[in-house]
Coordinates of C-alpha atoms and ligand atoms in Angstrom, one line a residue:
M805 CA 217.9 78.1 -82.3
E806 CA 214.9 80.5 -81.9
R807 CA 211.9 78.6 -80.8
E808 CA 208.6 79.2 -82.5
M809 CA 206.2 80.8 -80.1
I810 CA 202.5 81.6 -79.8
V811 CA 201.6 84.5 -77.5
I812 CA 198.4 84.3 -75.5
L813 CA 197.2 87.7 -74.5
D814 CA 195.3 87.5 -71.2
F815 CA 192.0 89.5 -71.0
G816 CA 191.1 88.0 -67.6
G817 CA 189.5 84.8 -68.9
Q818 CA 189.3 81.8 -66.6
Y819 CA 190.4 79.4 -69.3
K820 CA 193.7 81.0 -70.3
Q821 CA 195.8 78.1 -68.8
L822 CA 193.6 75.6 -70.7
I823 CA 194.3 77.4 -74.0
A824 CA 198.0 77.3 -73.2
R825 CA 197.9 73.6 -72.4
R826 CA 196.1 72.8 -75.6
V827 CA 198.6 74.7 -77.7
R828 CA 201.5 73.0 -75.9
A829 CA 199.8 69.6 -76.5
C830 CA 200.3 70.5 -80.2
R831 CA 204.0 70.6 -79.4
V832 CA 204.0 74.3 -79.9
Y833 CA 205.5 76.6 -77.3
C834 CA 203.3 79.4 -75.9
E835 CA 203.3 81.9 -73.1
I836 CA 200.5 83.9 -71.5
R837 CA 201.2 87.6 -71.4
P838 CA 199.0 90.4 -70.0
C839 CA 196.8 92.2 -72.5
T840 CA 198.7 95.4 -71.5
T841 CA 201.9 94.0 -73.2
S842 CA 203.3 96.8 -75.4
M843 CA 203.7 96.3 -79.1
E844 CA 207.4 96.7 -78.7
E845 CA 207.5 93.8 -76.3
L846 CA 205.3 91.8 -78.5
R847 CA 207.5 92.4 -81.6
A848 CA 210.5 91.4 -79.5
L849 CA 208.9 88.0 -78.9
S850 CA 208.3 87.6 -82.6
P851 CA 205.3 85.3 -82.1
K852 CA 204.2 83.0 -84.9
G853 CA 200.6 83.8 -83.9
V854 CA 198.6 85.5 -81.1
I855 CA 195.6 84.3 -79.3
L856 CA 193.3 86.7 -77.4
T857 CA 191.6 85.0 -74.5
G858 CA 188.1 85.5 -73.2
G859 CA 187.4 87.8 -70.3
P860 CA 184.5 89.0 -68.1
G861 CA 184.4 92.5 -69.5
S862 CA 182.2 94.2 -72.2
V863 CA 184.3 95.8 -74.9
Y864 CA 182.1 98.9 -75.1
E865 CA 182.5 99.7 -71.3
P866 CA 185.0 102.5 -70.7
D867 CA 187.4 100.5 -68.5
A868 CA 187.2 97.3 -70.5
P869 CA 190.6 95.7 -71.0
T870 CA 191.8 96.3 -74.5
C871 CA 195.0 96.1 -76.6
D872 CA 196.8 98.3 -79.0
P873 CA 194.9 98.2 -82.3
A874 CA 198.3 98.0 -84.0
L875 CA 198.3 94.4 -83.0
F876 CA 196.1 93.6 -86.0
S877 CA 198.7 94.9 -88.4
L878 CA 201.5 93.0 -86.6
G879 CA 201.5 90.5 -89.5
A880 CA 201.2 87.4 -87.3
P881 CA 197.9 85.5 -87.5
I882 CA 195.5 86.3 -84.6
L883 CA 192.8 84.2 -83.1
G884 CA 190.3 85.9 -80.8
I885 CA 188.3 83.7 -78.4
C886 CA 185.0 84.9 -76.8
Y887 CA 185.9 88.4 -75.4
G888 CA 188.9 88.3 -77.6
A889 CA 186.6 87.8 -80.6
Q890 CA 184.4 90.7 -79.6
L891 CA 187.4 92.9 -79.1
M892 CA 188.7 92.1 -82.5
A893 CA 185.3 93.1 -84.0
H894 CA 185.1 96.2 -81.9
L895 CA 188.6 97.5 -82.7
L896 CA 188.4 96.8 -86.4
G897 CA 185.1 98.7 -86.9
G898 CA 182.5 96.0 -86.4
Q899 CA 179.8 96.2 -83.7
V900 CA 179.3 94.4 -80.4
E901 CA 176.1 94.6 -78.4
S902 CA 174.5 93.0 -75.4
A903 CA 172.2 90.2 -76.5
Q904 CA 168.6 89.8 -75.1
T905 CA 169.6 86.6 -73.4
S906 CA 173.0 85.1 -72.6
E907 CA 174.0 81.9 -74.3
Y908 CA 175.6 79.5 -71.8
G909 CA 176.7 75.9 -72.0
H910 CA 176.5 73.2 -74.6
T911 CA 175.3 74.6 -77.9
Q912 CA 174.7 73.4 -81.4
L913 CA 177.3 74.9 -83.8
L914 CA 176.6 75.2 -87.5
I915 CA 179.5 75.7 -89.9
D916 CA 179.0 78.2 -92.7
G917 CA 182.5 78.2 -93.9
P918 CA 183.6 74.6 -94.4
D919 CA 186.5 75.9 -96.4
S920 CA 187.8 78.0 -93.4
A921 CA 191.3 77.0 -92.4
L922 CA 190.0 76.4 -88.9
F923 CA 187.0 74.2 -89.9
R924 CA 188.5 72.0 -92.7
G925 CA 187.2 68.6 -91.7
T926 CA 184.8 69.8 -89.0
P927 CA 181.3 68.3 -89.4
G928 CA 178.8 70.9 -90.6
D929 CA 176.6 70.4 -87.5
T930 CA 178.6 70.0 -84.3
A931 CA 178.6 71.3 -80.7
C932 CA 180.5 74.0 -78.9
W933 CA 180.7 75.5 -75.4
M934 CA 179.3 79.0 -75.2
S935 CA 179.6 81.5 -72.3
H936 CA 178.6 85.0 -73.3
R937 CA 176.0 87.7 -73.2
D938 CA 177.6 90.2 -75.6
R939 CA 177.7 89.3 -79.2
I940 CA 179.1 90.5 -82.5
S941 CA 176.2 92.2 -84.3
A942 CA 178.1 93.7 -87.3
L943 CA 181.2 92.4 -89.0
P944 CA 184.3 94.6 -89.6
A945 CA 185.2 95.2 -93.2
G946 CA 186.9 92.3 -94.9
F947 CA 185.3 89.6 -92.6
R948 CA 182.9 86.8 -93.3
I949 CA 180.8 84.7 -91.0
T950 CA 182.1 81.1 -90.8
A951 CA 179.8 79.6 -88.2
H952 CA 176.6 80.4 -86.3
T953 CA 174.4 78.9 -83.6
P954 CA 170.6 79.0 -83.3
A955 CA 170.9 82.0 -81.0
C956 CA 174.2 83.6 -82.2
P957 CA 174.5 84.8 -85.8
V958 CA 178.3 85.2 -85.5
A959 CA 179.7 82.2 -83.7
A960 CA 182.8 82.5 -85.9
M961 CA 184.2 85.1 -88.3
E962 CA 187.4 85.5 -90.2
D963 CA 189.4 87.6 -92.6
S964 CA 191.6 85.0 -94.2
V965 CA 193.6 87.6 -96.2
R966 CA 194.8 89.4 -93.0
R967 CA 194.8 86.0 -91.2
L968 CA 192.4 87.2 -88.4
Y969 CA 190.1 84.6 -86.9
A970 CA 187.5 84.9 -84.2
L971 CA 185.5 82.3 -82.3
Q972 CA 182.7 83.4 -80.0
F973 CA 182.7 79.9 -78.3
H974 CA 185.5 78.2 -76.3
P975 CA 187.5 75.7 -78.4
E976 CA 189.8 75.0 -75.5
V977 CA 187.2 73.3 -73.3
R978 CA 186.4 69.6 -73.6
H979 CA 182.7 70.4 -74.3
T980 CA 183.7 71.7 -77.7
P981 CA 184.5 68.3 -79.2
E982 CA 186.2 69.7 -82.4
G983 CA 187.9 72.4 -80.4
D984 CA 191.3 70.7 -80.2
D985 CA 191.4 70.3 -84.0
M986 CA 190.4 74.0 -84.5
L987 CA 193.3 75.1 -82.3
R988 CA 195.7 72.7 -83.9
R989 CA 194.8 74.0 -87.4
F990 CA 195.3 77.5 -86.2
V991 CA 198.8 77.0 -84.8
R992 CA 199.9 74.6 -87.6
D993 CA 198.1 75.5 -90.8
V994 CA 197.5 79.2 -90.2
C995 CA 200.6 80.1 -88.1
G996 CA 202.8 77.5 -89.8
C997 CA 204.3 76.2 -86.5
G998 CA 206.1 72.9 -86.6
E999 CA 206.5 70.5 -83.7
S1000 CA 209.3 72.3 -82.0
W1001 CA 208.2 72.0 -78.4
V1002 CA 209.6 68.7 -77.3
M1003 CA 211.1 67.8 -73.9
E1004 CA 214.4 66.5 -75.4
S1005 CA 215.2 70.0 -76.8
Y1006 CA 213.9 71.6 -73.6
I1007 CA 216.5 69.5 -71.6
E1008 CA 219.3 70.5 -73.9
E1009 CA 218.3 74.2 -73.8
Q1010 CA 217.9 74.3 -70.1
V1011 CA 221.2 72.5 -69.4
E1012 CA 223.0 75.1 -71.4
A1013 CA 221.1 78.0 -69.8
I1014 CA 221.7 76.7 -66.3
R1015 CA 225.5 76.2 -67.0
A1016 CA 225.8 79.7 -68.5
R1017 CA 223.9 81.2 -65.6
V1018 CA 225.6 79.6 -62.6
G1019 CA 229.1 79.1 -64.0
E1020 CA 231.3 77.5 -61.2
G1021 CA 228.8 78.6 -58.5
R1022 CA 227.1 76.2 -56.2
V1023 CA 223.3 75.8 -56.2
L1024 CA 221.1 74.8 -53.2
L1025 CA 217.8 73.0 -53.6
A1026 CA 215.3 72.0 -50.9
L1027 CA 214.4 68.6 -52.1
S1028 CA 211.1 67.2 -50.7
G1029 CA 210.8 64.2 -52.9
G1030 CA 207.6 65.7 -54.5
V1031 CA 207.3 65.8 -58.3
D1032 CA 208.4 69.4 -58.9
S1033 CA 211.5 69.5 -56.6
S1034 CA 212.6 66.0 -57.8
V1035 CA 212.4 66.9 -61.4
A1036 CA 214.2 70.2 -60.8
A1037 CA 216.9 68.2 -59.0
A1038 CA 217.2 65.7 -61.9
L1039 CA 217.5 68.5 -64.4
L1040 CA 220.0 70.6 -62.4
S1041 CA 222.0 67.5 -61.8
R1042 CA 222.2 66.9 -65.5
A1043 CA 223.5 70.4 -66.0
I1044 CA 225.9 70.9 -63.1
G1045 CA 226.4 67.6 -61.2
Q1046 CA 228.1 68.0 -57.9
Q1047 CA 227.7 71.8 -57.9
L1048 CA 224.0 71.0 -57.0
I1049 CA 223.4 70.5 -53.3
C1050 CA 220.1 68.9 -52.4
V1051 CA 219.1 69.4 -48.8
F1052 CA 216.4 66.8 -47.8
V1053 CA 214.8 67.6 -44.5
D1054 CA 213.2 64.6 -42.9
H1055 CA 210.7 66.3 -40.5
G1056 CA 209.2 63.0 -39.4
L1057 CA 205.9 63.8 -41.0
L1058 CA 206.5 61.9 -44.3
R1059 CA 204.6 58.9 -45.6
K1060 CA 205.7 55.4 -44.8
G1061 CA 209.1 54.6 -46.5
E1062 CA 209.2 58.0 -48.2
A1063 CA 212.5 59.2 -46.7
D1064 CA 214.2 55.9 -47.7
R1065 CA 212.8 56.2 -51.2
V1066 CA 214.1 59.7 -51.6
K1067 CA 217.6 58.6 -50.3
E1068 CA 217.6 55.6 -52.7
V1069 CA 216.9 57.7 -55.7
F1070 CA 219.0 60.8 -54.9
G1071 CA 221.5 59.6 -52.3
P1072 CA 224.9 58.1 -52.9
G1073 CA 224.6 55.1 -55.1
G1074 CA 221.4 56.5 -56.6
S1075 CA 220.7 57.5 -60.2
F1076 CA 221.9 61.1 -60.0
D1077 CA 225.1 63.0 -59.9
L1078 CA 224.7 65.6 -57.2
T1079 CA 225.6 66.4 -53.6
F1080 CA 222.9 65.0 -51.3
R1081 CA 222.5 66.3 -47.8
P1082 CA 219.9 64.5 -45.7
V1083 CA 219.0 66.2 -42.5
D1084 CA 217.3 64.1 -39.8
A1085 CA 215.2 66.8 -38.0
R1086 CA 212.5 64.5 -36.6
D1087 CA 213.2 65.2 -33.0
R1088 CA 213.2 68.9 -33.5
F1089 CA 209.8 68.9 -35.2
F1090 CA 208.1 66.6 -32.7
K1091 CA 209.4 68.7 -29.8
A1092 CA 208.2 71.9 -31.4
L1093 CA 204.8 70.4 -32.0
Q1094 CA 204.3 69.0 -28.5
G1095 CA 201.0 70.0 -27.0
V1096 CA 199.9 72.1 -30.1
T1097 CA 196.4 71.4 -31.3
D1098 CA 195.4 74.4 -33.4
P1099 CA 195.8 73.6 -37.1
E1100 CA 197.1 77.0 -38.1
Q1101 CA 199.6 77.0 -35.4
K1102 CA 200.8 73.6 -36.4
R1103 CA 201.3 74.8 -39.9
R1104 CA 203.2 77.8 -38.7
I1105 CA 205.5 75.8 -36.5
I1106 CA 206.2 73.3 -39.2
G1107 CA 207.0 76.1 -41.7
E1108 CA 209.2 77.9 -39.2
Q1109 CA 211.1 74.8 -38.2
F1110 CA 211.6 73.9 -41.8
I1111 CA 213.1 77.3 -42.6
R1112 CA 215.3 77.2 -39.5
T1113 CA 216.6 73.7 -40.4
F1114 CA 217.2 74.7 -44.0
E1115 CA 218.9 77.9 -42.9
A1116 CA 221.3 76.1 -40.5
E1117 CA 222.2 73.7 -43.2
A1118 CA 222.9 76.5 -45.8
K1119 CA 225.1 78.3 -43.2
N1120 CA 227.0 75.1 -42.6
L1121 CA 227.6 74.7 -46.3
G1122 CA 228.7 78.3 -46.8
N1123 CA 229.6 79.8 -50.1
V1124 CA 226.4 78.9 -52.0
S1125 CA 225.5 81.3 -54.8
Y1126 CA 222.1 80.2 -56.0
L1127 CA 218.9 79.0 -54.6
A1128 CA 216.9 76.6 -56.9
Q1129 CA 213.2 76.1 -56.7
G1130 CA 210.7 73.9 -58.4
T1131 CA 208.3 76.6 -59.3
I1132 CA 206.1 75.6 -62.2
Y1133 CA 204.0 77.6 -64.8
P1134 CA 200.7 77.4 -63.0
D1135 CA 202.4 78.9 -59.9
V1136 CA 203.6 81.8 -62.1
V1137 CA 200.3 82.3 -63.8
E1138 CA 198.3 82.0 -60.6
S1139 CA 200.3 84.7 -58.9
G1140 CA 199.0 87.0 -61.7
T1141 CA 200.3 87.7 -65.2
G1142 CA 200.0 91.4 -64.4
G1143 CA 197.2 92.0 -66.9
A1144 CA 193.4 91.9 -66.5
G1145 CA 193.5 88.4 -65.0
A1146 CA 192.5 88.4 -61.4
V1147 CA 194.7 86.6 -58.9
I1148 CA 192.6 83.5 -58.4
K1149 CA 194.7 81.6 -56.0
S1150 CA 197.2 82.7 -53.5
H1151 CA 197.4 79.3 -51.9
H1152 CA 199.8 77.2 -50.0
N1153 CA 203.6 77.4 -49.8
V1154 CA 203.5 81.2 -49.8
G1155 CA 206.2 82.7 -47.7
G1156 CA 208.8 80.5 -49.3
L1157 CA 212.4 80.1 -48.2
P1158 CA 214.5 82.2 -45.8
K1159 CA 215.0 85.8 -46.8
E1160 CA 218.0 86.3 -44.5
L1161 CA 220.1 84.0 -46.6
S1162 CA 221.7 85.9 -49.4
F1163 CA 221.9 84.3 -52.7
T1164 CA 223.2 85.8 -55.9
G1165 CA 220.1 84.6 -57.6
L1166 CA 217.2 82.2 -58.0
V1167 CA 217.2 79.3 -60.4
E1168 CA 213.8 78.0 -61.5
P1169 CA 214.3 75.7 -64.4
L1170 CA 210.6 74.5 -64.5
R1171 CA 209.1 77.9 -64.5
S1172 CA 207.5 77.6 -68.0
L1173 CA 206.2 74.0 -67.6
F1174 CA 202.8 72.6 -66.8
K1175 CA 202.5 69.7 -64.4
D1176 CA 202.1 67.1 -67.2
E1177 CA 205.1 68.5 -68.9
V1178 CA 207.1 68.4 -65.7
R1179 CA 206.2 64.7 -65.3
D1180 CA 207.1 64.0 -68.9
L1181 CA 210.5 65.8 -68.3
G1182 CA 211.0 63.7 -65.2
R1183 CA 210.6 60.5 -67.1
K1184 CA 213.0 61.6 -69.8
L1185 CA 215.5 62.4 -67.1
G1186 CA 215.2 58.9 -65.7
L1187 CA 213.1 59.4 -62.6
P1188 CA 211.1 56.4 -61.5
E1189 CA 207.3 56.4 -62.0
S1190 CA 206.8 56.2 -58.2
I1191 CA 208.2 59.8 -58.0
V1192 CA 206.9 61.2 -61.4
C1193 CA 203.3 60.1 -60.6
R1194 CA 203.2 60.9 -57.0
Q1195 CA 200.0 62.2 -55.6
P1196 CA 200.1 65.8 -54.3
F1197 CA 201.4 65.8 -50.7
P1198 CA 201.2 68.9 -48.6
G1199 CA 204.4 70.7 -47.5
P1200 CA 203.5 70.3 -43.8
G1201 CA 203.1 66.6 -44.5
L1202 CA 201.2 64.3 -42.1
G1203 CA 201.1 67.3 -39.7
V1204 CA 197.9 68.3 -41.6
R1205 CA 196.5 64.8 -41.6
I1206 CA 196.3 64.4 -37.9
V1207 CA 193.6 66.3 -36.1
G1208 CA 194.8 67.6 -32.7
E1209 CA 198.2 67.1 -31.2
V1210 CA 200.9 65.5 -33.5
T1211 CA 202.8 62.7 -31.8
E1212 CA 205.2 60.1 -33.1
D1213 CA 202.7 57.4 -32.3
K1214 CA 199.9 59.1 -34.2
V1215 CA 202.3 59.5 -37.2
R1216 CA 203.0 55.8 -37.1
I1217 CA 199.2 55.1 -37.2
V1218 CA 198.6 57.3 -40.2
Q1219 CA 201.7 56.0 -42.0
E1220 CA 200.6 52.4 -41.5
A1221 CA 197.0 53.0 -42.4
D1222 CA 197.9 55.0 -45.4
A1223 CA 200.3 52.4 -46.7
I1224 CA 197.5 49.8 -46.5
F1225 CA 195.1 52.1 -48.3
Q1226 CA 197.6 52.7 -51.1
E1227 CA 198.4 49.0 -51.5
E1228 CA 194.7 48.1 -51.8
L1229 CA 194.0 51.0 -54.2
A1230 CA 196.7 49.6 -56.4
R1231 CA 195.5 46.0 -56.0
F1232 CA 191.9 47.0 -57.0
G1233 CA 193.3 48.9 -59.9
V1234 CA 191.8 52.3 -58.9
D1235 CA 193.0 55.1 -61.1
T1236 CA 194.3 57.7 -58.7
G1237 CA 195.5 60.0 -61.4
S1238 CA 193.0 62.9 -61.0
G1239 CA 192.7 63.2 -57.3
Q1240 CA 194.0 62.6 -53.9
F1241 CA 193.7 59.4 -51.8
F1242 CA 195.0 59.1 -48.3
A1243 CA 194.4 58.1 -44.7
A1244 CA 194.2 60.7 -41.9
L1245 CA 193.7 60.4 -38.2
S1246 CA 190.7 61.9 -36.5
N1247 CA 191.0 63.0 -33.0
L1248 CA 188.1 60.7 -32.1
R1249 CA 188.7 58.0 -29.6
S1250 CA 185.9 55.6 -28.8
V1251 CA 185.1 52.3 -27.1
G1252 CA 185.5 49.0 -29.0
V1253 CA 186.0 45.4 -28.3
M1254 CA 189.0 43.4 -29.5
G1255 CA 189.2 39.7 -28.6
D1256 CA 187.9 39.7 -25.0
G1257 CA 189.0 43.1 -24.1
R1258 CA 187.6 46.6 -24.2
T1259 CA 189.5 49.2 -26.3
Y1260 CA 189.5 52.9 -26.3
D1261 CA 191.3 53.7 -29.6
Y1262 CA 191.4 56.1 -32.5
A1263 CA 189.3 56.3 -35.6
V1264 CA 191.2 56.4 -38.9
V1265 CA 189.6 58.3 -41.7
L1266 CA 190.0 57.3 -45.3
R1267 CA 189.8 60.3 -47.7
A1268 CA 189.6 59.9 -51.4
V1269 CA 188.6 62.7 -53.8
R1270 CA 188.5 63.3 -57.5
T1271 CA 189.3 66.7 -58.7
E1272 CA 190.6 68.6 -61.7
D1273 CA 192.0 71.7 -60.1
F1274 CA 192.1 70.9 -56.3
M1275 CA 190.0 74.0 -55.7
T1276 CA 186.8 71.9 -55.7
A1277 CA 186.6 68.2 -55.2
A1278 CA 184.1 65.4 -54.8
A1279 CA 184.4 62.2 -52.8
A1280 CA 185.5 59.3 -55.0
R1281 CA 183.0 56.4 -55.3
L1282 CA 185.3 53.6 -54.3
P1283 CA 184.2 50.0 -54.5
Y1284 CA 182.6 48.9 -51.2
E1285 CA 184.8 45.7 -51.2
L1286 CA 187.9 47.9 -51.3
L1287 CA 186.8 49.9 -48.3
D1288 CA 185.9 46.7 -46.5
V1289 CA 189.3 45.1 -47.1
C1290 CA 191.0 48.4 -46.0
M1291 CA 188.9 48.5 -42.8
N1292 CA 189.7 44.9 -41.9
R1293 CA 193.4 45.2 -42.6
I1294 CA 193.8 48.5 -40.8
I1295 CA 192.0 47.2 -37.7
N1296 CA 194.1 44.0 -37.7
E1297 CA 197.4 45.4 -38.6
V1298 CA 197.6 48.8 -37.1
S1299 CA 197.6 49.0 -33.3
G1300 CA 195.8 51.8 -31.7
V1301 CA 192.9 51.9 -34.2
N1302 CA 189.4 50.4 -33.5
R1303 CA 187.3 52.2 -36.2
V1304 CA 187.8 53.1 -39.9
L1305 CA 185.6 55.8 -41.4
Y1306 CA 185.1 56.9 -45.0
D1307 CA 184.8 60.7 -45.6
L1308 CA 182.0 61.4 -48.0
T1309 CA 182.3 65.2 -47.9
S1310 CA 183.1 67.2 -51.0
K1311 CA 185.1 70.4 -51.1
P1312 CA 183.4 72.8 -50.4
P1313 CA 182.2 72.6 -47.7
A1314 CA 185.2 70.5 -46.4
T1315 CA 188.8 70.8 -47.6
I1316 CA 190.7 68.0 -49.1
E1317 CA 193.1 67.6 -46.2
L1318 CA 191.7 66.7 -42.7
E1319 CA 193.3 68.9 -40.1
Ligands
XMP1521 P1 192.9 71.7 -49.2 O1 193.0 70.8 -48.0 O2 193.2 73.1 -48.9 O3 194.1 71.2 -50.2 O4 191.6 71.5 -49.9 C1 194.2 71.6 -51.6 C2 195.4 71.0 -52.1 O5 196.6 71.6 -51.5 C3 197.4 70.6 -50.8 N1 197.9 71.3 -49.6 C4 199.1 71.8 -49.5 N2 200.2 71.7 -50.4 N3 201.5 72.8 -48.8 C5 201.3 72.2 -50.0 O6 202.3 72.1 -50.8 C6 200.5 73.0 -47.9 O7 200.7 73.5 -46.9 C7 199.2 72.4 -48.3 N4 198.0 72.3 -47.7 C8 197.2 71.6 -48.5 C9 196.4 69.5 -50.5 O8 197.1 68.3 -50.3 C10 195.6 69.5 -51.8 O9 196.2 68.9 -52.8

């Protein structure tokens, strides 16, 4: 069955992923494509509707990103947002000019077209999020104004006959309280999309696609126990069972009890039909890290050792045709859609897996999913909540939560302290959903007294941040009682620690991890 799809054309706007998530939340599938996508490619996708994103350019500048004007006679409904709205006006014979002052932030929105398909049910006087300097100063033929703000005469316009809609403001951000409904009306009422994007059908589709792709071949997956690789394992296992080989490298830098949990879920007697290959590489990693204090060098060593361990395992296995990875949609989008969108983040985990190993191909069954969809999928595949809702954990593990040299004893300290912190966070009912909460070990040793004796021990650092995107973060305001209990328990229960500190720093200037 052909799935209904909305195409989001990317003009470089920072909110393109948000638009996509909002559309998906309406249970409608969508994909972000560069604005340079040709009409031929677009037609082949046969979208039920097209959304043009915002972008930093000015439509009247010579190098401004643009699209083929034929787009507007494609027949599918089109919604232009911000720059996308201006481009629609510009290409259809209207006018766009630079306003005297820019309009930025929370703005009153007054609806002039309550009968507009986008605004049916929207209060006549509401709010929207604006972020623009240019504005539409003359409408193209056939359009009418459907909303304005005190400073912007054309906050929304439309030609309902050709099904072309334009919003100067951003319906996709939370600050536009009616924005979700406007987008929903566009995809449902204007484009006529049903609720075809549901995880159950995604599972069926992917299972078939994976089977067709790999045939009798064997597929190798590096399973870390993190959300993405775990969900990828569960999905692949559903499709190809024992043909899937999951290599789980225990590098000794995992959280307390983590290796056991991964083995319980994925190992023999667990919930999934697959070939599970645990590798105990703890000694190898600790040896390689001996005496190394520089954080970048530690990262490099851990990465290298991981690849070598994985490589050796793959060679032992022999005859593996495919490599599977838990790449998700933000990874794909952030590495650039190839259009006007700047590469915002080329972050961690770059480098990837061994290039010397030759595989027939790469299998990435989560490539089109957002994180919340990956979690949803994991639940539907029977993964426990403890895995589906895991906090992000860096690839180099506790190696980047120990300042200075990494030793087995320091790892023990962080593991114990972190386990206490997690227990108390749960007991105090702290919502850890949008952030990261962990213990780290500073390299600070200082004098203390315990009983009648003098100590010279380490300081554990508790780090808790709230963040939406992990690019910026603020320290969480945890209850003092919680911090107090953690301090007491860590001092009493974890040997080698005589101080507990709480890190108040935001990112920037600090980072989230402490290394
Ligand atoms: P920082 O410390 O850079 O972290 O503010 C931002 C986010 O990235 C995670 N992180 C990593 N994740 N491999 C990963 O998969 C890594 O090497 C790595 N380093 C940091 C960090 O936990 C936070 O969520």
